[in-house]
Amino acid sequence: MSIFSDNIRFLRTQKNLSQQEIADDLSMSRVRYSKYEDGRSEAPYEILIRISKYVNISIDLLLTVDIRKYSLENILKLPDNRIVLPVIVDPEGNNFIEIIPHKASMGYLTGYSDPGYIESLQRISLPFLSNGKYRAFPADGDSMPPFMDGSYIIGKYVEKLQDLKPGKAYIFVTRNEGITYKTLMSGNKKSITVCADNSFYDPYEILLSDILEVWLYVWGLLPEDYRKYNSTDSMSVQDMFLELRKDIKKLNEKL
């Protein structure tokens, strides 16, 4: 047996259909369909497409995730056959939030679409976050204030780029930058313009084709020693570098 065969058997029983009924709907013989369901034969690509469209679940999901463990209504499926694992709740009904570890944050770029990687992540639940799919990302560097190193930024999954709103903060997962926390300024059909809360950094563009995922910022988890990042000395050094950067920019414009 395979994940695929287990899945299609499960989906058929959920629909209260016999093998003959679903085989007729798929325009194949019962014997042929039963071989796929029993794991005695591997379905060719054209059959995978036919079954995927029939059950309205992506091929990726059918082949790689045991959907018996999840609520089908809460599984987020993307147009290009990638998936975001479904909303999972704890015994009290609170949403579980996967945590991307600091030391392995770069691994997210290769693992974000791998159900095995996502399922291996640690989880927390926060009772005030519900009605959505949430994930916690590590802050890195000084371009994410007030979220310094050691902080975590919790985002709510955004299914469509058309839903992005200027002035809102997001966690962007891109091919070039990896995980980055920025505020959306504007956008067009090909790109968006974003800026860091730290004014030391200039706004810049991100091509829509480079975006892998977007998560709307909803909450931040700060480290125990967060206060030291807000010290007067720390801020004055930052201001000094900002002014120096502005002076250099003015000199370059005059040259």
Short mmCIF file of C-alpha atoms in Angstrom, two decimals:
data_model
loop_
_atom_site.label_atom_id
_atom_site.label_comp_id
_atom_site.label_asym_id
_atom_site.label_seq_id
_atom_site.Cartn_x
_atom_site.Cartn_y
_atom_site.Cartn_z
CA MET A 1 0.00 0.00 0.00
CA SER A 2 1.09 3.61 -0.59
CA ILE A 3 0.00 7.02 0.67
CA PHE A 4 -1.79 7.53 -2.64
CA SER A 5 -3.74 4.29 -2.43
CA ASP A 6 -4.66 4.94 1.21
CA ASN A 7 -5.82 8.43 0.29
CA ILE A 8 -8.07 7.48 -2.61
CA ARG A 9 -9.60 4.63 -0.59
CA PHE A 10 -10.27 7.05 2.26
CA LEU A 11 -11.79 9.67 -0.06
CA ARG A 12 -14.04 7.09 -1.72
CA THR A 13 -15.39 5.88 1.62
CA GLN A 14 -15.92 9.50 2.71
CA LYS A 15 -18.12 9.97 -0.36
CA ASN A 16 -19.94 6.66 0.34
CA LEU A 17 -19.15 5.41 -3.18
CA SER A 18 -18.40 1.88 -4.33
CA GLN A 19 -15.34 1.09 -6.44
CA GLN A 20 -17.64 0.55 -9.42
CA GLU A 21 -19.32 3.93 -8.98
CA ILE A 22 -16.07 5.89 -8.77
CA ALA A 23 -14.56 3.86 -11.63
CA ASP A 24 -17.56 4.77 -13.81
CA ASP A 25 -17.16 8.45 -12.90
CA LEU A 26 -13.48 8.26 -13.86
CA SER A 27 -14.24 6.41 -17.13
CA MET A 28 -12.25 3.28 -16.31
CA SER A 29 -12.98 -0.33 -15.34
CA ARG A 30 -13.53 -1.29 -11.72
CA VAL A 31 -10.64 -3.76 -11.93
CA ARG A 32 -8.24 -1.05 -13.09
CA TYR A 33 -9.35 1.37 -10.38
CA SER A 34 -9.14 -1.29 -7.66
CA LYS A 35 -5.47 -1.90 -8.54
CA TYR A 36 -4.68 1.75 -7.77
CA GLU A 37 -6.65 1.66 -4.54
CA ASP A 38 -5.06 -1.62 -3.41
CA GLY A 39 -1.55 -0.46 -4.32
CA ARG A 40 -1.06 -3.23 -6.89
CA SER A 41 -0.44 -0.76 -9.71
CA GLU A 42 0.91 2.79 -9.99
CA ALA A 43 -1.37 5.31 -11.67
CA PRO A 44 0.12 7.00 -14.76
CA TYR A 45 0.27 10.76 -14.95
CA GLU A 46 -2.95 11.19 -16.93
CA ILE A 47 -4.86 9.11 -14.36
CA LEU A 48 -3.37 11.11 -11.48
CA ILE A 49 -4.67 14.28 -13.12
CA ARG A 50 -8.11 12.74 -13.61
CA ILE A 51 -8.36 11.56 -10.00
CA SER A 52 -6.99 14.85 -8.66
CA LYS A 53 -9.64 16.86 -10.51
CA TYR A 54 -12.37 14.42 -9.44
CA VAL A 55 -11.62 14.67 -5.70
CA ASN A 56 -10.59 18.36 -5.95
CA ILE A 57 -7.27 17.75 -4.17
CA SER A 58 -3.82 18.47 -5.62
CA ILE A 59 -1.64 15.66 -6.90
CA ASP A 60 1.11 16.74 -4.50
CA LEU A 61 -1.25 16.30 -1.57
CA LEU A 62 -2.54 12.91 -2.78
CA LEU A 63 0.97 11.53 -3.21
CA THR A 64 2.78 12.90 -0.16
CA VAL A 65 0.41 13.57 2.75
CA ASP A 66 -1.74 11.12 4.68
CA ILE A 67 -4.92 13.17 4.46
CA ARG A 68 -6.69 10.87 6.92
CA LYS A 69 -4.93 12.82 9.68
CA TYR A 70 -6.39 16.19 8.72
CA SER A 71 -9.64 18.01 8.15
CA LEU A 72 -9.98 18.33 4.38
CA GLU A 73 -11.88 21.60 4.73
CA ASN A 74 -8.86 23.24 6.40
CA ILE A 75 -6.16 22.12 3.98
CA LEU A 76 -4.77 25.07 2.03
CA LYS A 77 -4.01 24.13 -1.57
CA LEU A 78 -2.07 26.38 -3.94
CA PRO A 79 -2.57 26.69 -7.73
CA ASP A 80 0.86 25.25 -8.60
CA ASN A 81 0.24 22.07 -6.59
CA ARG A 82 2.15 23.23 -3.55
CA ILE A 83 0.42 22.96 -0.20
CA VAL A 84 0.48 24.51 3.22
CA LEU A 85 -0.30 21.87 5.80
CA PRO A 86 -3.73 22.24 7.32
CA VAL A 87 -4.75 23.91 10.54
CA ILE A 88 -4.11 21.55 13.45
CA VAL A 89 -5.56 22.19 16.89
CA ASP A 90 -4.63 21.07 20.40
CA PRO A 91 -7.07 19.23 22.72
CA GLU A 92 -8.53 22.60 23.82
CA GLY A 93 -9.21 23.61 20.22
CA ASN A 94 -6.38 26.16 19.93
CA ASN A 95 -4.49 26.38 16.64
CA PHE A 96 -1.03 24.83 16.58
CA ILE A 97 1.69 27.14 15.25
CA GLU A 98 4.79 25.61 13.64
CA ILE A 99 8.07 27.18 14.74
CA ILE A 100 10.90 27.65 12.24
CA PRO A 101 14.12 27.30 14.32
CA HIS A 102 16.78 30.01 14.15
CA LYS A 103 19.59 27.59 13.33
CA ALA A 104 17.64 25.99 10.49
CA SER A 105 15.82 28.98 9.01
CA MET A 106 17.62 28.69 5.66
CA GLY A 107 16.41 25.10 5.43
CA TYR A 108 12.90 26.48 5.17
CA LEU A 109 13.59 27.54 1.57
CA THR A 110 13.92 23.91 0.55
CA GLY A 111 11.52 22.47 3.11
CA TYR A 112 8.57 24.87 3.01
CA SER A 113 6.75 22.66 0.48
CA ASP A 114 7.86 19.35 2.03
CA PRO A 115 5.12 17.98 4.33
CA GLY A 116 7.69 15.84 6.15
CA TYR A 117 9.81 18.89 7.02
CA ILE A 118 6.81 20.92 8.21
CA GLU A 119 5.45 18.04 10.30
CA SER A 120 8.84 17.68 12.02
CA LEU A 121 8.78 21.25 13.36
CA GLN A 122 8.00 22.03 16.99
CA ARG A 123 4.60 23.59 17.68
CA ILE A 124 3.04 25.98 20.13
CA SER A 125 -0.55 27.15 20.54
CA LEU A 126 -1.82 30.61 21.47
CA PRO A 127 -5.52 30.73 22.40
CA PHE A 128 -6.02 34.24 21.03
CA LEU A 129 -4.99 33.20 17.49
CA SER A 130 -7.69 31.34 15.56
CA ASN A 131 -9.42 31.16 12.18
CA GLY A 132 -6.34 30.83 10.02
CA LYS A 133 -3.04 29.10 9.38
CA TYR A 134 -0.16 30.49 11.48
CA ARG A 135 3.60 29.97 11.51
CA ALA A 136 6.41 31.47 13.65
CA PHE A 137 9.54 32.74 11.89
CA PRO A 138 12.88 33.77 13.46
CA ALA A 139 13.97 37.41 13.27
CA ASP A 140 17.47 37.94 11.93
CA GLY A 141 19.56 41.12 11.81
CA ASP A 142 18.72 44.73 12.58
CA SER A 143 16.35 45.26 9.63
CA MET A 144 13.41 43.81 11.58
CA PRO A 145 12.94 46.16 14.56
CA PRO A 146 11.59 45.81 17.14
CA PHE A 147 12.24 42.12 16.46
CA MET A 148 15.94 41.65 17.10
CA ASP A 149 17.89 38.39 16.99
CA GLY A 150 16.25 35.82 19.22
CA SER A 151 12.73 37.09 18.50
CA TYR A 152 9.99 35.22 16.67
CA ILE A 153 7.46 36.77 14.31
CA ILE A 154 4.12 35.00 13.95
CA GLY A 155 2.35 35.32 10.62
CA LYS A 156 -1.03 34.33 9.24
CA TYR A 157 -0.85 32.67 5.84
CA VAL A 158 -1.91 34.82 2.86
CA GLU A 159 -3.32 32.71 0.03
CA LYS A 160 -3.49 35.40 -2.68
CA LEU A 161 -1.03 38.20 -3.43
CA GLN A 162 -4.04 40.31 -4.43
CA ASP A 163 -5.00 40.36 -0.74
CA LEU A 164 -1.84 42.27 0.26
CA LYS A 165 -2.57 45.75 1.64
CA PRO A 166 -0.17 48.75 1.69
CA GLY A 167 0.82 49.78 5.19
CA LYS A 168 0.54 46.24 6.55
CA ALA A 169 3.57 44.26 7.79
CA TYR A 170 4.29 40.85 6.29
CA ILE A 171 6.77 38.01 6.44
CA PHE A 172 7.94 37.45 2.87
CA VAL A 173 9.61 34.18 1.91
CA THR A 174 11.53 34.79 -1.33
CA ARG A 175 14.05 32.93 -3.45
CA ASN A 176 16.70 35.64 -3.09
CA GLU A 177 16.35 36.86 0.50
CA GLY A 178 14.84 33.89 2.28
CA ILE A 179 12.70 34.96 5.26
CA THR A 180 12.28 38.72 5.67
CA TYR A 181 9.92 40.95 7.66
CA LYS A 182 8.88 44.10 5.80
CA THR A 183 6.03 46.59 5.42
CA LEU A 184 4.30 46.73 2.05
CA MET A 185 4.40 50.20 0.45
CA SER A 186 2.93 49.65 -3.01
CA GLY A 187 2.66 47.12 -5.80
CA ASN A 188 1.99 46.55 -9.48
CA LYS A 189 1.47 43.56 -11.79
CA LYS A 190 5.14 42.56 -11.69
CA SER A 191 6.53 43.60 -8.31
CA ILE A 192 5.92 45.09 -4.90
CA THR A 193 7.83 47.79 -3.02
CA VAL A 194 8.62 47.10 0.63
CA CYS A 195 10.50 48.84 3.43
CA ALA A 196 12.04 47.89 6.76
CA ASP A 197 10.88 49.51 9.99
CA ASN A 198 14.54 50.41 10.46
CA SER A 199 14.89 53.65 8.44
CA PHE A 200 18.60 52.88 7.98
CA TYR A 201 17.52 50.72 5.03
CA ASP A 202 16.06 52.05 1.78
CA PRO A 203 12.80 50.68 0.33
CA TYR A 204 13.28 48.17 -2.46
CA GLU A 205 11.34 46.06 -4.94
CA ILE A 206 10.54 42.34 -4.82
CA LEU A 207 9.50 40.63 -8.04
CA LEU A 208 6.24 38.71 -7.67
CA SER A 209 7.91 35.78 -9.43
CA ASP A 210 10.48 35.59 -6.58
CA ILE A 211 7.86 35.30 -3.83
CA LEU A 212 7.36 31.80 -2.44
CA GLU A 213 5.06 32.58 0.48
CA VAL A 214 3.57 35.57 2.30
CA TRP A 215 2.41 35.66 5.94
CA LEU A 216 0.57 38.61 7.47
CA TYR A 217 2.24 39.74 10.71
CA VAL A 218 -0.06 39.18 13.68
CA TRP A 219 2.14 38.78 16.76
CA GLY A 220 5.72 38.94 18.00
CA LEU A 221 7.57 36.95 20.65
CA LEU A 222 10.50 38.88 22.14
CA PRO A 223 13.49 37.38 23.98
CA GLU A 224 14.00 37.75 27.72
CA ASP A 225 16.85 40.26 27.27
CA TYR A 226 14.92 42.40 24.78
CA ARG A 227 15.40 45.59 26.89
CA LYS A 228 19.08 45.85 26.03
CA TYR A 229 18.18 46.46 22.38
CA ASN A 230 16.18 49.53 23.36
CA SER A 231 18.92 51.18 25.38
CA THR A 232 19.68 54.86 24.69
CA ASP A 233 23.26 54.05 23.74
CA SER A 234 22.11 51.47 21.24
CA MET A 235 19.69 53.86 19.60
CA SER A 236 22.21 56.70 19.45
CA VAL A 237 24.72 54.50 17.64
CA GLN A 238 22.03 53.57 15.13
CA ASP A 239 21.11 57.23 14.64
CA MET A 240 24.76 58.09 14.13
CA PHE A 241 25.13 55.51 11.36
CA LEU A 242 21.90 56.70 9.78
CA GLU A 243 23.10 60.30 9.66
CA LEU A 244 26.47 59.19 8.30
CA ARG A 245 24.73 57.21 5.59
CA LYS A 246 22.61 60.22 4.63
CA ASP A 247 25.73 62.44 4.44
CA ILE A 248 27.49 59.94 2.16
CA LYS A 249 24.43 59.82 -0.06
CA LYS A 250 24.37 63.64 -0.37
CA LEU A 251 28.08 63.69 -1.26
CA ASN A 252 27.55 61.08 -3.97
CA GLU A 253 24.73 63.16 -5.44
CA LYS A 254 27.00 66.22 -5.66
CA LEU A 255 29.81 64.32 -7.39
#
